[in-house]
Amino acid sequence: MLDLKERLAGFVLMTVVVPMAVCGYFLIVVIGFFGPVSRGRAGVRALDHFVNASVFNGHAWESVSSHAWRERDKSWAKVVIKVTDFFQKNHCQRSNKREQAVIDLVISKGLHEKTIR
């Protein structure tokens, strides 16, 4: 019964969040061209974390780059590392160095566990 409750809550939440996320994406594009760089960067970072959690089955508090460095032996991670290295050498390694402390803290505090009981 608890699993069904969690799934139902997730469904209801996503029916609200997904339309807002689509609007947020378009807002990031507009802000990217005309708004403050820091706000655009924050939006892109949030989108990066969303993609990591949903597409790459990673932590929601970690970027695709950091996750790729942790999983650097996997084929998908090798592609991410190669692409990001084209733009910035050792990008994934630096991302992981910056984010690993956050990952360790979240896991040590149990913040990654389910919240609906």
mmCIF file of C-alpha atoms in Angstrom:
data_model
loop_
_atom_site.group_PDB
_atom_site.id
_atom_site.type_symbol
_atom_site.label_atom_id
_atom_site.label_comp_id
_atom_site.label_asym_id
_atom_site.label_seq_id
_atom_site.Cartn_x
_atom_site.Cartn_y
_atom_site.Cartn_z
ATOM 1 C CA MET A 1 0.000 0.000 0.000
ATOM 2 C CA LEU A 2 2.873 2.402 0.772
ATOM 3 C CA ASP A 3 4.362 1.853 -2.685
ATOM 4 C CA LEU A 4 1.009 2.719 -4.287
ATOM 5 C CA LYS A 5 0.750 5.854 -2.120
ATOM 6 C CA GLU A 6 4.225 6.951 -3.213
ATOM 7 C CA ARG A 7 3.456 6.285 -6.886
ATOM 8 C CA LEU A 8 0.170 8.192 -6.688
ATOM 9 C CA ALA A 9 1.841 11.152 -4.986
ATOM 10 C CA GLY A 10 4.564 11.112 -7.652
ATOM 11 C CA PHE A 11 1.972 11.075 -10.437
ATOM 12 C CA VAL A 12 0.030 13.990 -8.944
ATOM 13 C CA LEU A 13 3.232 15.951 -8.376
ATOM 14 C CA MET A 14 4.461 15.336 -11.924
ATOM 15 C CA THR A 15 1.187 16.532 -13.459
ATOM 16 C CA VAL A 16 1.984 19.898 -11.864
ATOM 17 C CA VAL A 17 5.771 19.898 -12.240
ATOM 18 C CA VAL A 18 6.102 18.835 -15.886
ATOM 19 C CA PRO A 19 4.155 21.780 -17.375
ATOM 20 C CA MET A 20 6.107 24.142 -15.125
ATOM 21 C CA ALA A 21 9.359 22.478 -16.231
ATOM 22 C CA VAL A 22 8.487 23.063 -19.894
ATOM 23 C CA CYS A 23 7.781 26.727 -19.115
ATOM 24 C CA GLY A 24 11.018 26.848 -17.132
ATOM 25 C CA TYR A 25 12.972 25.524 -20.101
ATOM 26 C CA PHE A 26 11.667 28.294 -22.358
ATOM 27 C CA LEU A 27 12.328 30.830 -19.626
ATOM 28 C CA ILE A 28 15.946 29.609 -19.375
ATOM 29 C CA VAL A 29 16.330 30.205 -23.111
ATOM 30 C CA VAL A 30 15.009 33.773 -22.827
ATOM 31 C CA ILE A 31 17.093 34.475 -19.713
ATOM 32 C CA GLY A 32 20.122 33.000 -21.467
ATOM 33 C CA PHE A 33 19.891 35.670 -24.134
ATOM 34 C CA PHE A 34 18.550 38.650 -22.226
ATOM 35 C CA GLY A 35 18.756 38.051 -18.461
ATOM 36 C CA PRO A 36 21.350 37.771 -15.738
ATOM 37 C CA VAL A 37 23.955 35.090 -16.406
ATOM 38 C CA SER A 38 23.746 33.768 -12.824
ATOM 39 C CA ARG A 39 20.010 33.044 -13.163
ATOM 40 C CA GLY A 40 20.505 31.288 -16.487
ATOM 41 C CA ARG A 41 23.355 29.234 -15.027
ATOM 42 C CA ALA A 42 21.182 28.152 -12.080
ATOM 43 C CA GLY A 43 18.411 27.050 -14.443
ATOM 44 C CA VAL A 44 20.805 25.084 -16.631
ATOM 45 C CA ARG A 45 22.330 23.446 -13.540
ATOM 46 C CA ALA A 46 18.880 22.373 -12.339
ATOM 47 C CA LEU A 47 18.078 20.967 -15.775
ATOM 48 C CA ASP A 48 21.408 19.122 -15.744
ATOM 49 C CA HIS A 49 20.530 17.476 -12.427
ATOM 50 C CA PHE A 50 17.072 16.560 -13.734
ATOM 51 C CA VAL A 51 18.573 14.900 -16.812
ATOM 52 C CA ASN A 52 21.089 13.042 -14.647
ATOM 53 C CA ALA A 53 18.358 11.661 -12.393
ATOM 54 C CA SER A 54 15.815 10.835 -15.079
ATOM 55 C CA VAL A 55 17.869 9.823 -18.130
ATOM 56 C CA PHE A 56 21.069 8.476 -16.549
ATOM 57 C CA ASN A 57 19.512 7.073 -13.329
ATOM 58 C CA GLY A 58 21.887 9.151 -11.224
ATOM 59 C CA HIS A 59 21.527 11.209 -8.081
ATOM 60 C CA ALA A 60 19.181 14.197 -8.278
ATOM 61 C CA TRP A 61 21.799 16.360 -6.558
ATOM 62 C CA GLU A 62 24.580 15.537 -9.020
ATOM 63 C CA SER A 63 25.381 16.748 -12.528
ATOM 64 C CA VAL A 64 25.705 14.493 -15.559
ATOM 65 C CA SER A 65 29.415 15.390 -15.693
ATOM 66 C CA SER A 66 30.124 14.332 -12.112
ATOM 67 C CA HIS A 67 28.113 11.146 -12.569
ATOM 68 C CA ALA A 68 30.007 10.368 -15.787
ATOM 69 C CA TRP A 69 33.317 10.670 -13.953
ATOM 70 C CA ARG A 70 32.142 8.263 -11.228
ATOM 71 C CA GLU A 71 31.019 5.799 -13.914
ATOM 72 C CA ARG A 72 33.891 6.515 -16.308
ATOM 73 C CA ASP A 73 34.293 2.853 -17.292
ATOM 74 C CA LYS A 74 30.793 2.742 -18.832
ATOM 75 C CA SER A 75 30.308 3.542 -22.507
ATOM 76 C CA TRP A 76 27.770 6.359 -21.981
ATOM 77 C CA ALA A 77 30.150 8.041 -19.519
ATOM 78 C CA LYS A 78 33.070 7.802 -21.937
ATOM 79 C CA VAL A 79 30.992 9.682 -24.520
ATOM 80 C CA VAL A 80 30.052 12.408 -22.007
ATOM 81 C CA ILE A 81 33.683 12.776 -20.907
ATOM 82 C CA LYS A 82 34.916 12.984 -24.493
ATOM 83 C CA VAL A 83 32.322 15.620 -25.461
ATOM 84 C CA THR A 84 32.916 17.782 -22.387
ATOM 85 C CA ASP A 85 36.715 17.504 -22.776
ATOM 86 C CA PHE A 86 36.309 19.107 -26.207
ATOM 87 C CA PHE A 87 34.952 22.241 -24.518
ATOM 88 C CA GLN A 88 36.888 22.128 -21.241
ATOM 89 C CA LYS A 89 39.723 19.730 -20.449
ATOM 90 C CA ASN A 90 39.039 17.489 -17.387
ATOM 91 C CA HIS A 91 35.563 19.017 -16.938
ATOM 92 C CA CYS A 92 33.984 15.819 -15.595
ATOM 93 C CA GLN A 93 36.821 15.117 -13.190
ATOM 94 C CA ARG A 94 36.617 18.678 -11.815
ATOM 95 C CA SER A 95 32.821 18.445 -11.537
ATOM 96 C CA ASN A 96 33.101 15.261 -9.543
ATOM 97 C CA LYS A 97 35.773 16.725 -7.275
ATOM 98 C CA ARG A 98 33.456 19.672 -6.568
ATOM 99 C CA GLU A 99 30.280 17.589 -6.106
ATOM 100 C CA GLN A 100 31.514 14.406 -4.391
ATOM 101 C CA ALA A 101 31.369 16.001 -0.927
ATOM 102 C CA VAL A 102 27.695 16.842 -1.479
ATOM 103 C CA ILE A 103 26.967 13.288 -2.640
ATOM 104 C CA ASP A 104 28.710 11.826 0.407
ATOM 105 C CA LEU A 105 26.851 14.183 2.768
ATOM 106 C CA VAL A 106 23.413 13.438 1.291
ATOM 107 C CA ILE A 107 24.001 9.687 1.484
ATOM 108 C CA SER A 108 25.471 9.828 5.014
ATOM 109 C CA LYS A 109 22.429 11.800 6.261
ATOM 110 C CA GLY A 110 19.976 9.448 4.519
ATOM 111 C CA LEU A 111 18.501 12.292 2.475
ATOM 112 C CA HIS A 112 18.303 10.044 -0.587
ATOM 113 C CA GLU A 113 15.748 7.752 1.029
ATOM 114 C CA LYS A 114 12.037 7.958 0.298
ATOM 115 C CA THR A 115 10.097 10.748 1.937
ATOM 116 C CA ILE A 116 6.554 9.351 1.693
ATOM 117 C CA ARG A 117 5.819 6.699 4.276
#
